[in-house]
Coordinates of C-alpha atoms and ligand atoms in Angstrom, one line a residue:
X24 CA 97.0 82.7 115.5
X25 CA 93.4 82.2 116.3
X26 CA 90.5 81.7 112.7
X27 CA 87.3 83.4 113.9
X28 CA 83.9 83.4 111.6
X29 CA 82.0 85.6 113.6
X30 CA 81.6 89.0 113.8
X31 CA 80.6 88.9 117.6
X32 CA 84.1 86.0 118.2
X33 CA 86.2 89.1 116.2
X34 CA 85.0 91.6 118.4
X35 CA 86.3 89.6 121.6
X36 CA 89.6 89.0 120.0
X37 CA 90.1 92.6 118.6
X38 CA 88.6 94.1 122.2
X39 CA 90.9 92.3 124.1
X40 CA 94.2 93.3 122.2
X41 CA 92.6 96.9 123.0
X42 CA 91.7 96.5 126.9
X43 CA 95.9 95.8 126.8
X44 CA 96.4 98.9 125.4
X45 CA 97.6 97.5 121.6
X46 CA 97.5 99.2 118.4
X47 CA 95.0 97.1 116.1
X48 CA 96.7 96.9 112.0
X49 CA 94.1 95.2 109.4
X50 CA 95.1 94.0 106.0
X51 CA 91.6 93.2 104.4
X52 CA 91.9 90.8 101.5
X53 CA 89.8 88.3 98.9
X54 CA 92.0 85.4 100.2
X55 CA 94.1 83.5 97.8
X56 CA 97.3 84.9 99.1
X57 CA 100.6 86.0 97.7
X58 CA 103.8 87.8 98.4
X59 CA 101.9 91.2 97.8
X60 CA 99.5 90.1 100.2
X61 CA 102.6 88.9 102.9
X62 CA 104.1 92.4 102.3
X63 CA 101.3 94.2 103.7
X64 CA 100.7 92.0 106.6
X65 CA 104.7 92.4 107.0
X66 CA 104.1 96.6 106.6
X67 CA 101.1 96.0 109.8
X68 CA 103.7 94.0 112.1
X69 CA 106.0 96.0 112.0
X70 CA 103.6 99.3 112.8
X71 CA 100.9 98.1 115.3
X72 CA 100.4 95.6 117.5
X73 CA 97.8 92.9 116.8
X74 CA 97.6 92.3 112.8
X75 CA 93.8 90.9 111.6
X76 CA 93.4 89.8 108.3
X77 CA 90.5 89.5 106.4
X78 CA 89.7 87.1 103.3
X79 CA 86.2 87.3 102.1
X80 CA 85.5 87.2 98.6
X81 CA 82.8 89.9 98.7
X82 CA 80.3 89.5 96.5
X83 CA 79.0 92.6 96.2
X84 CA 81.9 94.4 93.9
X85 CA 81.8 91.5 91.4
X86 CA 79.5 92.4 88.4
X87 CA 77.2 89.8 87.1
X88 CA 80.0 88.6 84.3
X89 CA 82.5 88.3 86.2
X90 CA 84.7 85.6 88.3
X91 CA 83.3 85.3 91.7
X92 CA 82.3 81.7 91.3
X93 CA 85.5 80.7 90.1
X94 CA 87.8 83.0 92.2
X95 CA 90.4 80.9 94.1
X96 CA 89.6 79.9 97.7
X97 CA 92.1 78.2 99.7
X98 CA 91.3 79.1 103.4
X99 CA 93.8 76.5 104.6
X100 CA 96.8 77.5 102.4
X101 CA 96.1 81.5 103.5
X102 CA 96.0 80.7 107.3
X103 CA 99.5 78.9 106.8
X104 CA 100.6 82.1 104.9
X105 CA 99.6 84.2 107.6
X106 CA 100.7 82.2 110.1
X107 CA 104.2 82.1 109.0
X108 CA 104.3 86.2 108.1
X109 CA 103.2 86.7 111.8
X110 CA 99.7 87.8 111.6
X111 CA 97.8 87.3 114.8
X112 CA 93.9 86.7 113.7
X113 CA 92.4 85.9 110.4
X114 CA 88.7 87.0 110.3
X115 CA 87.0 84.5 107.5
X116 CA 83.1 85.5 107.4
X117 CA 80.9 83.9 104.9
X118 CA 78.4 86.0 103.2
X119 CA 75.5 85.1 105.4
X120 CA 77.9 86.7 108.3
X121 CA 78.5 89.9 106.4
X122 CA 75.2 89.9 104.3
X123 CA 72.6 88.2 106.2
X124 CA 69.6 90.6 104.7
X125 CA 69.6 92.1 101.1
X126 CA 71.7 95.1 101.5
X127 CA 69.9 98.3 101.1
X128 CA 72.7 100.7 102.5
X129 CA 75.2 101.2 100.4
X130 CA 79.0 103.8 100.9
X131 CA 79.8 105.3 97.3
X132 CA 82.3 107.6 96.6
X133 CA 81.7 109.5 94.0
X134 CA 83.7 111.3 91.4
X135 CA 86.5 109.2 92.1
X136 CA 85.3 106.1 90.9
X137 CA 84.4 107.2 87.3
X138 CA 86.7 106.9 85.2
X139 CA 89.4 104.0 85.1
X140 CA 88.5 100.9 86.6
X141 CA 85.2 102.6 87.3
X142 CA 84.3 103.0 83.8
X143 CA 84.4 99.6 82.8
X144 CA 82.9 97.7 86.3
X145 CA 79.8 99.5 87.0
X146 CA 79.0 99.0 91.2
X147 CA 82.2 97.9 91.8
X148 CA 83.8 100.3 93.6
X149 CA 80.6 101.0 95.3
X150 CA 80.7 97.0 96.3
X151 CA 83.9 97.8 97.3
X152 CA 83.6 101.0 99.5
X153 CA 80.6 99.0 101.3
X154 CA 82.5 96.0 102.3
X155 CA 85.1 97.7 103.6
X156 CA 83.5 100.3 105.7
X157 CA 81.6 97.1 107.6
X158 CA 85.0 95.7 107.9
X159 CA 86.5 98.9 109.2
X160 CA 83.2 98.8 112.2
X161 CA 83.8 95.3 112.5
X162 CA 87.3 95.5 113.1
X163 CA 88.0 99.1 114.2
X164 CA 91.2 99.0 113.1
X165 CA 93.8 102.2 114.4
X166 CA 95.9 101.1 110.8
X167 CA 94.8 99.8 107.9
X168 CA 96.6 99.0 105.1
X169 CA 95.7 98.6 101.2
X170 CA 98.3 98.0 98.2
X171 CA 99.1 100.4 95.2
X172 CA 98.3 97.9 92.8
X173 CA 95.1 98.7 93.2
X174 CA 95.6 102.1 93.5
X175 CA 91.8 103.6 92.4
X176 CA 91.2 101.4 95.1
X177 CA 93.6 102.7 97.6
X178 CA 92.2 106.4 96.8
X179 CA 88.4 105.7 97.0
X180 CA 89.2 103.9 100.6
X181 CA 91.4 107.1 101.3
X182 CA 88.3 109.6 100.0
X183 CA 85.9 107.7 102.3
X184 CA 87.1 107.4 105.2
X185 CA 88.6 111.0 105.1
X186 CA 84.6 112.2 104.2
X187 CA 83.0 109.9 106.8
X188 CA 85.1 110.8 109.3
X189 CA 86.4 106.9 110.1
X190 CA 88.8 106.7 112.6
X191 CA 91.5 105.3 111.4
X192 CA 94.6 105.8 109.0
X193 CA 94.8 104.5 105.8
X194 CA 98.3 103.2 104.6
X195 CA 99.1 102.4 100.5
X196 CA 101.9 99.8 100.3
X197 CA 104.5 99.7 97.0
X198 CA 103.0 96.7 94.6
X199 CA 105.0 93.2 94.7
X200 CA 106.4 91.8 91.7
X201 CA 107.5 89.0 90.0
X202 CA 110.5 88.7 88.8
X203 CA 109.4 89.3 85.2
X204 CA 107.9 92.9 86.8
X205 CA 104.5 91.3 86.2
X206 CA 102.4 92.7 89.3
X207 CA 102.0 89.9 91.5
X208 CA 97.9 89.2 91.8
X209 CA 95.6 86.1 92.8
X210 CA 94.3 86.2 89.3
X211 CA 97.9 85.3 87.8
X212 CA 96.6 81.8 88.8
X213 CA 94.1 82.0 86.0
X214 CA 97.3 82.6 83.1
X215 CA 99.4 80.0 81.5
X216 CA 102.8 80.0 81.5
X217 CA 103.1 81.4 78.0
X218 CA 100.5 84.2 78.9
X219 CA 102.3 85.0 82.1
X220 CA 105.2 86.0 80.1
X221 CA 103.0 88.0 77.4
X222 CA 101.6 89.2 80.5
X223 CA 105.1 90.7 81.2
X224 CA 104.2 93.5 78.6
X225 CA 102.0 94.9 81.0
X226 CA 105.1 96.2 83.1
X227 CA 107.3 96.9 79.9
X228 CA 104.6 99.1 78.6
X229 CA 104.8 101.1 82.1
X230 CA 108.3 100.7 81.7
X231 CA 108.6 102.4 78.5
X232 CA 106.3 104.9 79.0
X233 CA 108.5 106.0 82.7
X234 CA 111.3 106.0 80.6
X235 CA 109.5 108.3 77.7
X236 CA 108.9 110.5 80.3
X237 CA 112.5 110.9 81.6
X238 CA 113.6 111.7 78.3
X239 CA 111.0 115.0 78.6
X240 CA 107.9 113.6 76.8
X241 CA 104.7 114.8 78.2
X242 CA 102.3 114.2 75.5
X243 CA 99.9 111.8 77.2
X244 CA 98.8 110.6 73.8
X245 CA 102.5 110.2 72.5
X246 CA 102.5 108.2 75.5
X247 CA 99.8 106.1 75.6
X248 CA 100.8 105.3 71.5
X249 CA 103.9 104.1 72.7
X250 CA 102.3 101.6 75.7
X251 CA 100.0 100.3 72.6
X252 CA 102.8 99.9 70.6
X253 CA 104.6 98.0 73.5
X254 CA 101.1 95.5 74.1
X255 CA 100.8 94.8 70.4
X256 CA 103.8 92.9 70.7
X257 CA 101.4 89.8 71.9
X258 CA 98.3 88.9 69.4
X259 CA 96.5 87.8 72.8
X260 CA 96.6 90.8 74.8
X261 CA 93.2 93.2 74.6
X262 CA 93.9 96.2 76.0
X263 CA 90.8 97.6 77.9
X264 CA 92.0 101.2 79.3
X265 CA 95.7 102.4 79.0
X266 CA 94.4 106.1 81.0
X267 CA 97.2 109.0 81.9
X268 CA 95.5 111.1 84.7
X269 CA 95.6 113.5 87.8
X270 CA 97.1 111.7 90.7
X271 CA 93.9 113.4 93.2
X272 CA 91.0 113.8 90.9
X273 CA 92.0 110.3 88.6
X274 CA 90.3 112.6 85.4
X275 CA 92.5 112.4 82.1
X276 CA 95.1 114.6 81.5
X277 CA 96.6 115.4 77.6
X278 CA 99.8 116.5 79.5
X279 CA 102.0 115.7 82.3
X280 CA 102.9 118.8 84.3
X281 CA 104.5 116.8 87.5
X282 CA 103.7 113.8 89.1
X283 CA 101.1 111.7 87.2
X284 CA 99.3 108.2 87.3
X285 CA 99.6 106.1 84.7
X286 CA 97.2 102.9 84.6
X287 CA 96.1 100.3 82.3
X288 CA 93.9 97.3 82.6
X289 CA 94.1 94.5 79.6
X290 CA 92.5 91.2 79.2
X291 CA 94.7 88.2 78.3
X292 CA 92.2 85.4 77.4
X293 CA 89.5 86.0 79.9
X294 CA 91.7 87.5 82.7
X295 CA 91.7 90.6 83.6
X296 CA 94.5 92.6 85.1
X297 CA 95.6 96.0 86.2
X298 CA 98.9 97.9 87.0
X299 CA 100.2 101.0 87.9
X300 CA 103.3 103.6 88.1
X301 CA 103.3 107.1 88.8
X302 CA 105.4 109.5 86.9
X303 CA 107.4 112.7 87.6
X304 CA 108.7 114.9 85.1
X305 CA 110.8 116.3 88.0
X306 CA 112.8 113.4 88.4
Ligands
AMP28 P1 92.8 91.4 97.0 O1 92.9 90.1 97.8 O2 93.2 91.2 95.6 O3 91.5 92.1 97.2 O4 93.9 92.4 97.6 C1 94.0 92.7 99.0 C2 95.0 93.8 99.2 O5 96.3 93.3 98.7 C3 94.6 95.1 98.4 O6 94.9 96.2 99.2 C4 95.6 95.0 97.2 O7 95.9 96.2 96.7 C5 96.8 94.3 97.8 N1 97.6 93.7 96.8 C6 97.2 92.8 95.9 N2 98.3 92.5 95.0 C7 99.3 93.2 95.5 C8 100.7 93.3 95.1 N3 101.2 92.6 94.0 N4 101.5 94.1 95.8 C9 101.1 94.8 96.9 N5 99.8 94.7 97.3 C10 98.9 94.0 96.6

């Protein structure tokens, strides 16, 4: 597995998988890698032929309150990880490489990126959409692949690349968990052990809200009462958004007609997490 820094050292390496005729998977990341991380370079292997990773901590989607100085870096303990779930080339830039003038061109999508995690980290997913259109020129990946964990995420990428044209196919991945159902995420590493089982709530909530809904309720605020009722349980748990909405458009719904997102994020001390299911009335 070969660490490049470069754009112009990835280039060679990706080029020269493609002069062989190889499919090119990417998995970009923040670093600080997990088992949800290892699924989706696991997902690339077994669909394309040369697997590049990314792990930059991209400065540009963090707001100004928020943890990029203290997110975890551990370049050495990720290229191990990668090395053992098979990955062929890890591209680790540092922000001179991928930001070596102010940036004045920035990808938004718009619409998309109003309401849930939008609403409440202004520039983020515009910080987002940015970074990972350079990485998809950099890389010019035929695959690449994003997890439903972050599924606002997952569906801004998907808007983009579908309205620019990119050419390549995006692929959402199911989210890893731990055994408690607490999604897996580098910023579990901020929680304690007692509020990594508080944190737990976060999947019961989902939970009981998916099993509200096979019993044939659709009343979104019913619902959302319910996934309140099921955070309350911990004093130390501040719920930021706990939103029902339209699986394309991500706008609120007050009723669940089919399929339907369901998505909170809370804040247990300082950390902030998200998670996800999506709903059917049909099943
Ligand atoms: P991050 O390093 O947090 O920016 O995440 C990089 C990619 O890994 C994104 O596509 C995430 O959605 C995905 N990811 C993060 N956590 C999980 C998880 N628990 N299960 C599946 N994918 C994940």
């Amino acid at each position: 597995m070969d660490i490049v820094k470069t754009i112009d050292l990835l280039r060679s390496a990706v080029q020269k998988g493609r002069a062989e005729g190889k499919s090119i998977g990417f998995v970009p990341t923040m670093g600080a890698l997990h088992k949800g991380h290892v699924s989706l370079i696991e997902t690339a292997i077994k669909k394309c032929d040369v697997v590049v990773v990314s792990i930059f901590v991209n400065p540009t989607q963090f707001g100004p309150n928020e943890d990029l100085d203290k997110y975890p870096r551990d370049l050495e303990g990720d290229a191990k990880i990668c090395e053992q779930a098979g990955a062929d080339i890890i591209f680790a830039p540092d922000v001179n490489e991928m930001y070596p003038d102010k940036i004045i061109t920035w990808v938004e999508v718009e619409g998309l990126t109003n309401n849930l995690c939008g609403k409440f980290r202004p520039g983020h997913f515009k910080g987002v959409t940015t970074v990972c259109a350079k990485l998809f020129n950099i890389v010019c990946p035929d695959t690449a692949f994003f997890g439903q964990k972050d599924v606002q995420q997952a569906i801004v990428i998907k808007r983009m690349v579908k309205d620019l044209n990119m050419p390549l196919e995006i692929k959402v991945c199911p989210t890893m968990r731990e055994e408690s159902g607490l999604a897996i995420s580098s910023r579990n590493q901020y929680l304690s052990e007692s509020e990594k089982k508080e944190a737990a709530l976060i999947y019961a909530a989902l939970g009981k809200c998916e099993g509200m809904v096979g019993e044939g309720v659709s009343d979104c605020s019913k619902l959302t009462d319910a996934m309140r009722g099921v955070l309350g349980k911990s004093p130390n748990i501040n719920v930021e958004y706990i939103s029902i909405v339209d699986i394309e458009t991500l706008e609120d719904i007050d009723n669940i007609t089919s399929k339907a997102l369901v998505a909170m994020a809370v804040k247990i001390g300082a950390t902030r997490l998200i998670d996800n299911i999506i709903v059917d009335t049909n099943k």
